[in-house]
mmCIF file of C-alpha atoms in Angstrom:
data_model
loop_
_atom_site.group_PDB
_atom_site.id
_atom_site.type_symbol
_atom_site.label_atom_id
_atom_site.label_comp_id
_atom_site.label_asym_id
_atom_site.label_seq_id
_atom_site.Cartn_x
_atom_site.Cartn_y
_atom_site.Cartn_z
ATOM 1 C CA UNK A 1 -163.321 -219.777 97.302
ATOM 2 C CA UNK A 2 -163.217 -220.013 93.348
ATOM 3 C CA UNK A 3 -164.797 -217.239 91.395
ATOM 4 C CA UNK A 4 -166.133 -217.891 87.998
ATOM 5 C CA UNK A 5 -168.966 -215.779 85.889
ATOM 6 C CA UNK A 6 -170.674 -215.761 82.636
ATOM 7 C CA UNK A 7 -169.501 -213.719 79.784
ATOM 8 C CA UNK A 8 -170.560 -212.249 76.559
ATOM 9 C CA UNK A 9 -167.786 -213.352 74.456
ATOM 10 C CA UNK A 10 -166.974 -214.294 70.955
ATOM 11 C CA UNK A 11 -167.693 -217.649 69.096
ATOM 12 C CA UNK A 12 -167.664 -219.094 65.716
ATOM 13 C CA UNK A 13 -170.624 -219.706 63.745
ATOM 14 C CA UNK A 14 -171.823 -222.904 63.624
ATOM 15 C CA UNK A 15 -170.916 -223.576 59.795
ATOM 16 C CA UNK A 16 -167.294 -222.414 60.602
ATOM 17 C CA UNK A 17 -166.814 -223.930 63.907
ATOM 18 C CA UNK A 18 -164.511 -226.662 62.697
ATOM 19 C CA UNK A 19 -162.516 -224.555 60.715
ATOM 20 C CA UNK A 20 -162.081 -221.683 63.286
ATOM 21 C CA UNK A 21 -161.190 -224.021 66.215
ATOM 22 C CA UNK A 22 -157.536 -224.986 65.938
ATOM 23 C CA UNK A 23 -154.816 -227.029 68.140
ATOM 24 C CA UNK A 24 -153.196 -224.831 70.838
ATOM 25 C CA UNK A 25 -150.231 -222.718 69.803
ATOM 26 C CA UNK A 26 -147.821 -224.061 71.968
ATOM 27 C CA UNK A 27 -148.128 -227.805 70.576
ATOM 28 C CA UNK A 28 -147.129 -226.941 66.982
ATOM 29 C CA UNK A 29 -144.237 -225.082 65.426
ATOM 30 C CA UNK A 30 -144.463 -222.485 62.336
ATOM 31 C CA UNK A 31 -144.437 -224.959 59.475
ATOM 32 C CA UNK A 32 -146.660 -227.059 61.360
ATOM 33 C CA UNK A 33 -149.299 -224.280 61.977
ATOM 34 C CA UNK A 34 -148.869 -223.192 58.363
ATOM 35 C CA UNK A 35 -149.705 -226.726 57.006
ATOM 36 C CA UNK A 36 -152.686 -226.999 59.361
ATOM 37 C CA UNK A 37 -154.127 -223.406 58.430
ATOM 38 C CA UNK A 38 -153.263 -223.756 54.699
ATOM 39 C CA UNK A 39 -156.676 -223.643 52.781
ATOM 40 C CA UNK A 40 -158.310 -222.678 55.947
ATOM 41 C CA UNK A 41 -158.665 -218.602 56.036
ATOM 42 C CA UNK A 42 -160.905 -218.792 58.955
ATOM 43 C CA UNK A 43 -158.603 -220.917 61.344
ATOM 44 C CA UNK A 44 -157.634 -219.081 64.460
ATOM 45 C CA UNK A 45 -153.929 -220.259 63.941
ATOM 46 C CA UNK A 46 -153.830 -216.923 61.672
ATOM 47 C CA UNK A 47 -154.363 -215.202 64.871
ATOM 48 C CA UNK A 48 -152.608 -217.419 67.460
ATOM 49 C CA UNK A 49 -149.373 -217.896 65.231
ATOM 50 C CA UNK A 50 -149.832 -214.964 62.947
ATOM 51 C CA UNK A 51 -146.081 -215.358 61.664
ATOM 52 C CA UNK A 52 -147.641 -218.050 59.196
ATOM 53 C CA UNK A 53 -148.950 -214.982 57.102
ATOM 54 C CA UNK A 54 -145.662 -213.309 56.808
ATOM 55 C CA UNK A 55 -142.354 -214.238 55.217
ATOM 56 C CA UNK A 56 -140.740 -217.212 56.693
ATOM 57 C CA UNK A 57 -137.589 -215.434 57.845
ATOM 58 C CA UNK A 58 -139.944 -213.066 60.266
ATOM 59 C CA UNK A 59 -138.852 -213.359 63.743
ATOM 60 C CA UNK A 60 -142.101 -214.513 65.395
ATOM 61 C CA UNK A 61 -141.778 -211.999 68.361
ATOM 62 C CA UNK A 62 -141.510 -208.914 66.256
ATOM 63 C CA UNK A 63 -143.772 -205.996 66.000
ATOM 64 C CA UNK A 64 -145.282 -207.178 62.660
ATOM 65 C CA UNK A 65 -146.346 -210.206 64.019
ATOM 66 C CA UNK A 66 -148.857 -208.918 66.661
ATOM 67 C CA UNK A 67 -149.856 -206.185 64.567
ATOM 68 C CA UNK A 68 -151.026 -209.194 61.894
ATOM 69 C CA UNK A 69 -152.665 -211.289 64.673
ATOM 70 C CA UNK A 70 -154.608 -208.101 65.487
ATOM 71 C CA UNK A 71 -155.456 -207.446 61.803
ATOM 72 C CA UNK A 72 -156.671 -211.119 61.438
ATOM 73 C CA UNK A 73 -158.522 -210.986 64.592
ATOM 74 C CA UNK A 74 -160.354 -208.002 63.596
ATOM 75 C CA UNK A 75 -161.051 -209.695 60.108
ATOM 76 C CA UNK A 76 -162.488 -212.710 61.286
ATOM 77 C CA UNK A 77 -165.055 -210.456 63.249
ATOM 78 C CA UNK A 78 -165.708 -208.337 60.309
ATOM 79 C CA UNK A 79 -166.284 -211.416 57.952
ATOM 80 C CA UNK A 80 -168.929 -212.909 60.495
ATOM 81 C CA UNK A 81 -166.890 -215.877 61.019
ATOM 82 C CA UNK A 82 -166.606 -214.944 64.822
ATOM 83 C CA UNK A 83 -169.993 -213.481 66.483
ATOM 84 C CA UNK A 84 -170.605 -211.654 69.523
ATOM 85 C CA UNK A 85 -172.827 -213.600 72.247
ATOM 86 C CA UNK A 86 -176.041 -211.297 72.944
ATOM 87 C CA UNK A 87 -175.696 -212.292 76.774
ATOM 88 C CA UNK A 88 -173.529 -213.437 79.145
ATOM 89 C CA UNK A 89 -173.140 -217.089 79.203
ATOM 90 C CA UNK A 90 -170.749 -220.105 80.070
ATOM 91 C CA UNK A 91 -170.288 -223.351 78.059
ATOM 92 C CA UNK A 92 -169.969 -227.155 78.562
ATOM 93 C CA UNK A 93 -166.877 -228.414 76.674
ATOM 94 C CA UNK A 94 -166.739 -232.292 75.901
ATOM 95 C CA UNK A 95 -164.089 -233.763 74.379
ATOM 96 C CA UNK A 96 -164.094 -237.834 73.190
ATOM 97 C CA UNK A 97 -160.747 -239.246 72.341
ATOM 98 C CA UNK A 98 -161.390 -242.996 71.714
ATOM 99 C CA UNK A 99 -162.995 -244.416 74.907
ATOM 100 C CA UNK A 100 -162.126 -241.369 76.991
ATOM 101 C CA UNK A 101 -164.433 -238.844 77.483
ATOM 102 C CA UNK A 102 -164.022 -235.611 79.706
ATOM 103 C CA UNK A 103 -166.311 -232.668 80.298
ATOM 104 C CA UNK A 104 -165.384 -229.354 81.481
ATOM 105 C CA UNK A 105 -167.118 -225.935 82.262
ATOM 106 C CA UNK A 106 -165.749 -223.377 79.812
ATOM 107 C CA UNK A 107 -165.983 -219.807 81.675
ATOM 108 C CA UNK A 108 -163.841 -216.838 83.113
ATOM 109 C CA UNK A 109 -161.796 -216.979 86.405
ATOM 110 C CA UNK A 110 -160.663 -214.072 88.304
ATOM 111 C CA UNK A 111 -156.755 -212.903 88.108
ATOM 112 C CA UNK A 112 -156.810 -212.615 91.839
ATOM 113 C CA UNK A 113 -157.789 -215.924 92.526
ATOM 114 C CA UNK A 114 -154.453 -216.848 90.621
ATOM 115 C CA UNK A 115 -152.656 -214.182 92.939
ATOM 116 C CA UNK A 116 -153.999 -215.748 96.139
ATOM 117 C CA UNK A 117 -153.217 -219.177 94.980
ATOM 118 C CA UNK A 118 -157.050 -220.295 94.895
ATOM 119 C CA UNK A 119 -155.683 -221.289 91.478
ATOM 120 C CA UNK A 120 -152.550 -223.129 91.904
ATOM 121 C CA UNK A 121 -149.823 -223.965 89.961
ATOM 122 C CA UNK A 122 -146.888 -226.585 89.685
ATOM 123 C CA UNK A 123 -144.818 -225.244 86.906
ATOM 124 C CA UNK A 124 -142.409 -222.420 86.212
ATOM 125 C CA UNK A 125 -142.698 -220.433 83.058
ATOM 126 C CA UNK A 126 -140.028 -219.354 80.717
ATOM 127 C CA UNK A 127 -139.903 -215.481 80.335
ATOM 128 C CA UNK A 128 -139.791 -215.540 76.692
ATOM 129 C CA UNK A 129 -142.895 -217.395 76.118
ATOM 130 C CA UNK A 130 -144.636 -215.599 78.819
ATOM 131 C CA UNK A 131 -143.572 -212.075 77.428
ATOM 132 C CA UNK A 132 -145.195 -213.453 73.733
ATOM 133 C CA UNK A 133 -148.512 -214.435 75.058
ATOM 134 C CA UNK A 134 -148.662 -211.114 77.215
ATOM 135 C CA UNK A 135 -148.072 -209.117 74.359
ATOM 136 C CA UNK A 136 -150.731 -211.164 72.307
ATOM 137 C CA UNK A 137 -153.446 -210.865 74.794
ATOM 138 C CA UNK A 138 -152.545 -207.361 75.359
ATOM 139 C CA UNK A 139 -152.831 -206.399 71.829
ATOM 140 C CA UNK A 140 -155.994 -208.303 71.191
ATOM 141 C CA UNK A 141 -157.499 -207.430 74.250
ATOM 142 C CA UNK A 142 -158.806 -211.018 74.229
ATOM 143 C CA UNK A 143 -157.822 -214.580 75.470
ATOM 144 C CA UNK A 144 -158.295 -216.891 72.342
ATOM 145 C CA UNK A 145 -157.088 -219.989 74.076
ATOM 146 C CA UNK A 146 -158.518 -221.228 77.260
ATOM 147 C CA UNK A 147 -156.318 -222.095 80.341
ATOM 148 C CA UNK A 148 -156.961 -225.973 81.415
ATOM 149 C CA UNK A 149 -158.068 -226.078 85.088
ATOM 150 C CA UNK A 150 -158.798 -229.038 87.082
ATOM 151 C CA UNK A 151 -160.586 -229.243 90.567
ATOM 152 C CA UNK A 152 -161.596 -232.129 93.196
ATOM 153 C CA UNK A 153 -164.953 -233.534 91.879
ATOM 154 C CA UNK A 154 -168.366 -232.068 92.826
ATOM 155 C CA UNK A 155 -171.607 -233.909 92.885
ATOM 156 C CA UNK A 156 -173.337 -230.666 92.505
ATOM 157 C CA UNK A 157 -171.384 -229.711 89.617
ATOM 158 C CA UNK A 158 -171.617 -233.188 88.076
ATOM 159 C CA UNK A 159 -175.558 -233.006 88.355
ATOM 160 C CA UNK A 160 -175.621 -229.403 86.980
ATOM 161 C CA UNK A 161 -173.583 -230.829 83.881
ATOM 162 C CA UNK A 162 -175.646 -233.895 83.266
ATOM 163 C CA UNK A 163 -178.903 -231.912 83.238
ATOM 164 C CA UNK A 164 -177.433 -229.253 80.531
ATOM 165 C CA UNK A 165 -176.122 -232.447 78.487
ATOM 166 C CA UNK A 166 -179.812 -233.313 78.225
ATOM 167 C CA UNK A 167 -180.310 -230.464 75.425
ATOM 168 C CA UNK A 168 -179.183 -230.136 72.103
ATOM 169 C CA UNK A 169 -175.703 -229.156 71.845
ATOM 170 C CA UNK A 170 -174.364 -225.855 69.991
ATOM 171 C CA UNK A 171 -171.351 -227.379 68.431
ATOM 172 C CA UNK A 172 -170.693 -231.162 67.630
ATOM 173 C CA UNK A 173 -167.696 -232.000 65.248
ATOM 174 C CA UNK A 174 -164.957 -234.305 64.895
ATOM 175 C CA UNK A 175 -161.594 -232.696 64.031
ATOM 176 C CA UNK A 176 -158.989 -234.202 61.609
ATOM 177 C CA UNK A 177 -157.018 -235.789 64.316
ATOM 178 C CA UNK A 178 -160.365 -238.072 65.415
ATOM 179 C CA UNK A 179 -160.954 -236.002 68.577
ATOM 180 C CA UNK A 180 -164.748 -235.283 69.003
ATOM 181 C CA UNK A 181 -165.673 -231.632 70.135
ATOM 182 C CA UNK A 182 -169.358 -231.082 71.672
ATOM 183 C CA UNK A 183 -170.231 -227.659 73.199
ATOM 184 C CA UNK A 184 -173.616 -226.717 74.999
ATOM 185 C CA UNK A 185 -174.198 -223.318 75.495
ATOM 186 C CA UNK A 186 -175.610 -222.041 79.173
ATOM 187 C CA UNK A 187 -176.957 -218.487 79.317
ATOM 188 C CA UNK A 188 -176.474 -216.858 82.719
ATOM 189 C CA UNK A 189 -175.420 -220.199 84.617
ATOM 190 C CA UNK A 190 -176.044 -218.522 88.119
ATOM 191 C CA UNK A 191 -176.364 -222.265 89.432
ATOM 192 C CA UNK A 192 -172.909 -223.032 88.228
ATOM 193 C CA UNK A 193 -171.597 -219.474 89.539
ATOM 194 C CA UNK A 194 -172.744 -220.569 92.900
ATOM 195 C CA UNK A 195 -171.660 -224.271 92.901
ATOM 196 C CA UNK A 196 -168.015 -223.132 91.938
ATOM 197 C CA UNK A 197 -168.222 -220.816 94.804
ATOM 198 C CA UNK A 198 -167.997 -223.551 97.214
ATOM 199 C CA UNK A 199 -165.034 -225.111 95.314
ATOM 200 C CA UNK A 200 -161.982 -224.111 97.687
ATOM 201 C CA UNK A 201 -159.212 -224.373 95.106
ATOM 202 C CA UNK A 202 -158.665 -225.488 91.407
ATOM 203 C CA UNK A 203 -155.294 -226.189 89.718
ATOM 204 C CA UNK A 204 -153.539 -225.199 86.460
ATOM 205 C CA UNK A 205 -153.261 -228.560 84.652
ATOM 206 C CA UNK A 206 -152.022 -227.037 81.379
ATOM 207 C CA UNK A 207 -151.360 -223.626 80.145
ATOM 208 C CA UNK A 208 -149.145 -222.011 82.758
ATOM 209 C CA UNK A 209 -147.941 -219.319 80.225
ATOM 210 C CA UNK A 210 -151.447 -218.520 79.231
ATOM 211 C CA UNK A 211 -152.568 -217.983 82.697
ATOM 212 C CA UNK A 212 -149.331 -216.040 83.937
ATOM 213 C CA UNK A 213 -149.631 -213.868 80.599
ATOM 214 C CA UNK A 214 -153.194 -213.222 81.169
ATOM 215 C CA UNK A 215 -152.769 -212.050 84.798
ATOM 216 C CA UNK A 216 -149.925 -209.960 83.627
ATOM 217 C CA UNK A 217 -152.172 -208.218 81.113
ATOM 218 C CA UNK A 218 -154.646 -207.710 83.911
ATOM 219 C CA UNK A 219 -152.266 -206.042 86.414
ATOM 220 C CA UNK A 220 -151.058 -203.830 83.699
ATOM 221 C CA UNK A 221 -154.418 -202.587 82.809
ATOM 222 C CA UNK A 222 -155.430 -202.453 86.408
ATOM 223 C CA UNK A 223 -152.241 -200.050 86.994
ATOM 224 C CA UNK A 224 -152.979 -198.041 83.973
ATOM 225 C CA UNK A 225 -156.665 -197.380 84.815
ATOM 226 C CA UNK A 226 -157.110 -194.655 87.797
ATOM 227 C CA UNK A 227 -160.782 -195.613 87.734
ATOM 228 C CA UNK A 228 -160.119 -199.243 88.321
ATOM 229 C CA UNK A 229 -162.810 -200.787 90.493
ATOM 230 C CA UNK A 230 -162.168 -204.739 89.827
ATOM 231 C CA UNK A 231 -165.109 -205.353 88.056
ATOM 232 C CA UNK A 232 -163.537 -204.549 84.645
ATOM 233 C CA UNK A 233 -163.230 -207.478 82.246
ATOM 234 C CA UNK A 234 -159.578 -207.339 82.099
ATOM 235 C CA UNK A 235 -159.718 -208.800 85.781
ATOM 236 C CA UNK A 236 -160.955 -212.336 84.160
ATOM 237 C CA UNK A 237 -159.427 -214.802 82.057
ATOM 238 C CA UNK A 238 -160.441 -217.683 80.106
ATOM 239 C CA UNK A 239 -160.484 -221.267 81.381
ATOM 240 C CA UNK A 240 -162.217 -224.583 81.277
ATOM 241 C CA UNK A 241 -162.512 -226.481 84.472
ATOM 242 C CA UNK A 242 -162.444 -230.319 84.483
ATOM 243 C CA UNK A 243 -163.135 -232.709 87.354
ATOM 244 C CA UNK A 244 -159.916 -234.175 88.404
ATOM 245 C CA UNK A 245 -161.641 -238.029 87.996
ATOM 246 C CA UNK A 246 -162.080 -237.452 84.348
ATOM 247 C CA UNK A 247 -158.467 -236.286 83.154
ATOM 248 C CA UNK A 248 -156.139 -238.287 81.285
ATOM 249 C CA UNK A 249 -152.324 -237.878 81.791
ATOM 250 C CA UNK A 250 -150.172 -239.414 79.441
ATOM 251 C CA UNK A 251 -146.215 -240.093 80.064
ATOM 252 C CA UNK A 252 -143.748 -237.607 79.414
ATOM 253 C CA UNK A 253 -141.071 -239.632 77.722
ATOM 254 C CA UNK A 254 -137.198 -238.833 77.569
ATOM 255 C CA UNK A 255 -134.641 -239.364 74.768
ATOM 256 C CA UNK A 256 -130.798 -238.327 75.507
ATOM 257 C CA UNK A 257 -128.534 -237.831 72.291
ATOM 258 C CA UNK A 258 -125.314 -239.240 73.641
ATOM 259 C CA UNK A 259 -123.935 -241.431 76.519
ATOM 260 C CA UNK A 260 -121.684 -238.807 77.944
ATOM 261 C CA UNK A 261 -118.527 -240.317 76.916
ATOM 262 C CA UNK A 262 -119.495 -243.807 78.343
ATOM 263 C CA UNK A 263 -119.492 -246.912 75.924
ATOM 264 C CA UNK A 264 -122.911 -248.743 75.827
ATOM 265 C CA UNK A 265 -121.576 -251.537 78.072
ATOM 266 C CA UNK A 266 -120.095 -249.198 80.814
ATOM 267 C CA UNK A 267 -123.144 -247.206 80.821
ATOM 268 C CA UNK A 268 -125.419 -250.205 81.060
ATOM 269 C CA UNK A 269 -123.157 -251.400 84.074
ATOM 270 C CA UNK A 270 -123.144 -248.063 85.608
ATOM 271 C CA UNK A 271 -127.120 -248.070 85.420
ATOM 272 C CA UNK A 272 -127.287 -251.223 87.369
ATOM 273 C CA UNK A 273 -125.334 -249.838 90.381
ATOM 274 C CA UNK A 274 -128.430 -247.273 90.506
ATOM 275 C CA UNK A 275 -131.191 -249.519 89.668
ATOM 276 C CA UNK A 276 -132.697 -253.133 89.697
ATOM 277 C CA UNK A 277 -132.055 -253.844 85.839
ATOM 278 C CA UNK A 278 -134.089 -256.673 84.406
ATOM 279 C CA UNK A 279 -134.143 -257.218 80.496
ATOM 280 C CA UNK A 280 -137.900 -256.734 79.672
ATOM 281 C CA UNK A 281 -139.344 -256.833 75.981
ATOM 282 C CA UNK A 282 -142.205 -254.623 77.219
ATOM 283 C CA UNK A 283 -141.649 -250.912 76.609
ATOM 284 C CA UNK A 284 -144.407 -249.603 78.801
ATOM 285 C CA UNK A 285 -144.210 -249.255 82.920
ATOM 286 C CA UNK A 286 -147.268 -251.034 84.534
ATOM 287 C CA UNK A 287 -146.924 -249.006 87.902
ATOM 288 C CA UNK A 288 -145.204 -245.799 89.609
ATOM 289 C CA UNK A 289 -141.445 -246.870 90.410
ATOM 290 C CA UNK A 290 -140.835 -248.280 87.161
ATOM 291 C CA UNK A 291 -138.965 -246.697 84.079
ATOM 292 C CA UNK A 292 -138.444 -248.746 80.738
ATOM 293 C CA UNK A 293 -134.866 -247.988 79.013
ATOM 294 C CA UNK A 294 -134.284 -248.588 75.416
ATOM 295 C CA UNK A 295 -130.640 -249.186 74.595
ATOM 296 C CA UNK A 296 -128.630 -250.761 71.804
ATOM 297 C CA UNK A 297 -131.990 -252.437 70.551
ATOM 298 C CA UNK A 298 -133.280 -253.979 73.688
ATOM 299 C CA UNK A 299 -135.525 -252.577 76.484
ATOM 300 C CA UNK A 300 -134.549 -252.779 80.294
ATOM 301 C CA UNK A 301 -136.915 -252.219 83.278
ATOM 302 C CA UNK A 302 -135.369 -250.061 85.875
ATOM 303 C CA UNK A 303 -136.701 -250.331 89.483
ATOM 304 C CA UNK A 304 -135.875 -248.615 92.716
ATOM 305 C CA UNK A 305 -137.538 -247.942 96.156
ATOM 306 C CA UNK A 306 -138.394 -244.368 96.786
ATOM 307 C CA UNK A 307 -137.423 -243.072 100.094
ATOM 308 C CA UNK A 308 -140.338 -243.426 102.618
ATOM 309 C CA UNK A 309 -142.213 -240.437 103.876
ATOM 310 C CA UNK A 310 -140.326 -238.150 100.895
ATOM 311 C CA UNK A 311 -141.686 -234.840 99.841
ATOM 312 C CA UNK A 312 -144.066 -235.047 97.048
ATOM 313 C CA UNK A 313 -141.499 -234.224 94.429
ATOM 314 C CA UNK A 314 -139.018 -237.145 95.440
ATOM 315 C CA UNK A 315 -141.823 -239.392 94.664
ATOM 316 C CA UNK A 316 -142.283 -238.771 91.273
ATOM 317 C CA UNK A 317 -140.747 -241.155 88.656
ATOM 318 C CA UNK A 318 -139.186 -238.206 86.677
ATOM 319 C CA UNK A 319 -137.470 -237.066 89.862
ATOM 320 C CA UNK A 320 -135.887 -240.701 90.291
ATOM 321 C CA UNK A 321 -134.750 -240.893 86.682
ATOM 322 C CA UNK A 322 -133.208 -237.556 86.954
ATOM 323 C CA UNK A 323 -131.513 -237.700 90.252
ATOM 324 C CA UNK A 324 -130.063 -241.596 89.848
ATOM 325 C CA UNK A 325 -129.213 -241.518 86.126
ATOM 326 C CA UNK A 326 -129.724 -238.335 83.884
ATOM 327 C CA UNK A 327 -127.779 -236.052 86.084
ATOM 328 C CA UNK A 328 -124.931 -238.200 87.745
ATOM 329 C CA UNK A 329 -124.449 -240.521 84.855
ATOM 330 C CA UNK A 330 -125.559 -238.617 81.693
ATOM 331 C CA UNK A 331 -124.506 -235.147 82.987
ATOM 332 C CA UNK A 332 -127.928 -233.687 82.303
ATOM 333 C CA UNK A 333 -127.935 -231.548 85.328
ATOM 334 C CA UNK A 334 -130.621 -229.052 84.339
ATOM 335 C CA UNK A 335 -133.061 -230.665 81.948
ATOM 336 C CA UNK A 336 -134.931 -227.307 81.353
ATOM 337 C CA UNK A 337 -131.936 -225.967 79.433
ATOM 338 C CA UNK A 338 -129.927 -228.711 78.251
ATOM 339 C CA UNK A 339 -129.873 -229.426 74.374
ATOM 340 C CA UNK A 340 -128.903 -233.038 74.894
ATOM 341 C CA UNK A 341 -132.165 -234.299 76.112
ATOM 342 C CA UNK A 342 -135.759 -234.322 74.046
ATOM 343 C CA UNK A 343 -138.917 -234.904 75.661
ATOM 344 C CA UNK A 344 -141.409 -236.790 73.896
ATOM 345 C CA UNK A 345 -145.167 -236.585 74.705
ATOM 346 C CA UNK A 346 -146.902 -239.979 75.394
ATOM 347 C CA UNK A 347 -149.391 -239.394 72.606
ATOM 348 C CA UNK A 348 -146.446 -240.343 69.936
ATOM 349 C CA UNK A 349 -145.985 -243.786 71.675
ATOM 350 C CA UNK A 350 -143.041 -245.823 72.540
ATOM 351 C CA UNK A 351 -142.372 -246.468 68.778
ATOM 352 C CA UNK A 352 -141.133 -243.032 68.521
ATOM 353 C CA UNK A 353 -138.477 -243.624 71.105
ATOM 354 C CA UNK A 354 -137.263 -246.880 69.003
ATOM 355 C CA UNK A 355 -137.115 -244.693 66.202
ATOM 356 C CA UNK A 356 -135.017 -242.259 67.299
ATOM 357 C CA UNK A 357 -132.384 -244.585 69.194
ATOM 358 C CA UNK A 358 -132.093 -246.782 66.169
ATOM 359 C CA UNK A 359 -131.806 -244.069 63.567
ATOM 360 C CA UNK A 360 -128.882 -242.752 65.928
ATOM 361 C CA UNK A 361 -130.786 -239.472 66.858
ATOM 362 C CA UNK A 362 -130.593 -240.435 70.440
ATOM 363 C CA UNK A 363 -128.350 -242.885 72.059
ATOM 364 C CA UNK A 364 -130.748 -243.854 74.937
ATOM 365 C CA UNK A 365 -134.574 -243.442 75.766
ATOM 366 C CA UNK A 366 -136.736 -243.635 78.742
ATOM 367 C CA UNK A 367 -140.126 -244.638 78.654
ATOM 368 C CA UNK A 368 -142.147 -243.041 81.899
ATOM 369 C CA UNK A 369 -145.072 -244.269 83.915
ATOM 370 C CA UNK A 370 -147.633 -241.181 83.749
ATOM 371 C CA UNK A 371 -147.668 -238.787 86.739
ATOM 372 C CA UNK A 372 -151.026 -238.880 88.603
ATOM 373 C CA UNK A 373 -153.577 -235.959 88.956
ATOM 374 C CA UNK A 374 -153.422 -236.827 92.797
ATOM 375 C CA UNK A 375 -149.381 -235.986 92.691
ATOM 376 C CA UNK A 376 -149.956 -233.025 90.775
ATOM 377 C CA UNK A 377 -152.428 -231.679 93.275
ATOM 378 C CA UNK A 378 -150.096 -232.900 96.257
ATOM 379 C CA UNK A 379 -147.126 -230.859 94.910
ATOM 380 C CA UNK A 380 -149.123 -227.642 94.180
ATOM 381 C CA UNK A 381 -150.958 -228.016 97.679
ATOM 382 C CA UNK A 382 -147.162 -227.870 98.753
ATOM 383 C CA UNK A 383 -146.214 -224.817 96.993
ATOM 384 C CA UNK A 384 -143.596 -226.899 95.079
ATOM 385 C CA UNK A 385 -142.646 -226.692 91.610
ATOM 386 C CA UNK A 386 -142.800 -230.079 89.332
ATOM 387 C CA UNK A 387 -139.635 -230.990 87.483
ATOM 388 C CA UNK A 388 -140.017 -229.953 83.898
ATOM 389 C CA UNK A 389 -142.124 -232.101 81.330
ATOM 390 C CA UNK A 390 -143.669 -234.218 83.940
ATOM 391 C CA UNK A 391 -147.128 -234.126 82.516
ATOM 392 C CA UNK A 392 -148.889 -234.682 78.964
ATOM 393 C CA UNK A 393 -152.485 -233.966 79.043
ATOM 394 C CA UNK A 394 -154.684 -235.269 76.140
ATOM 395 C CA UNK A 395 -156.870 -234.553 74.720
ATOM 396 C CA UNK A 396 -155.645 -230.832 74.040
ATOM 397 C CA UNK A 397 -158.224 -228.105 74.102
ATOM 398 C CA UNK A 398 -159.048 -226.448 71.045
ATOM 399 C CA UNK A 399 -158.468 -222.620 70.799
ATOM 400 C CA UNK A 400 -161.345 -220.426 69.374
ATOM 401 C CA UNK A 401 -164.486 -222.488 70.359
ATOM 402 C CA UNK A 402 -165.097 -219.191 72.930
ATOM 403 C CA UNK A 403 -163.164 -216.091 73.221
ATOM 404 C CA UNK A 404 -163.177 -213.732 76.064
ATOM 405 C CA UNK A 405 -162.431 -210.161 75.129
ATOM 406 C CA UNK A 406 -161.928 -207.195 77.446
#
């Protein structure tokens, strides 16, 4: 069963919380990070993306970046922007994005639950990205950004959450992107610990690199400690656990830069041999088993019949598109490494696909129906790995609202 516990972490002071809390490190590049942090000296981006405080030509994986991150992290504590909790606690973290609301439990989970597949994963990690976060977490002895976990709904946990929400929140602010973030503090939280102790498994929804990196750091500390007992704080990592029914997965769309030597007419004819193709003015698929293609100023509906009783990965729309079109027609054999394909998060909408094709930056684009939470769980339960860029979760969790140190 799943283990969580309360922890005496660091958190921002109430007046500075909106400035400290920042977008996840991996959804912005260096220039975007620098722009967001400009004029905001307490933003945690100065820790998570410390290269923004060094010359532009700095290698983001150089020794100086991690040293600067440590310097900035210590500085936030010395200045009083980050304060230490006086007792172990967990937090409820609510996000409101338009009409969508989700409420998770912010806590720490045990690295052995990840190793034993009680916390299940569905993506491969890239070694360079994993190495980067491993080094940052190790340098700071802290998890600054939480992992996004999900679990099958529990009426017991729902009742505990509802009871806490009757009280006044610790934080309540709306970020510049319009997403409202509300946090309640729960001291001790033994009832939550016991309730999650009856949850048989959870799933990494977003943050596979952060999870794998935290586990690596825990293993390194364990191996270096001759007096290791298993109770040390490095055995735990920061996470927010959301009930599956509340999650919102947006599509992860595709754009390909060229037609692999085909003319537009020849390509369209080849697509018609692999799919049922219908001209369609709507850019958004209405159900699984549909993909909308934008080519030469027009939208097309691509339909097919997935194989019956196939494994869960074969049932995914992204798999159907990859196996029927991207690989055989466009030569995208490995979308993880190909430089000819771009992935566009659904938060940017289908207008971005039209813009790319009409501008000539892409030759063809594909609007996808979002993968479901049930599909994600089925693949993880089968110990399989999802195709790359299959899910885009919104809203993203802000970093810096609560920090686990060890």
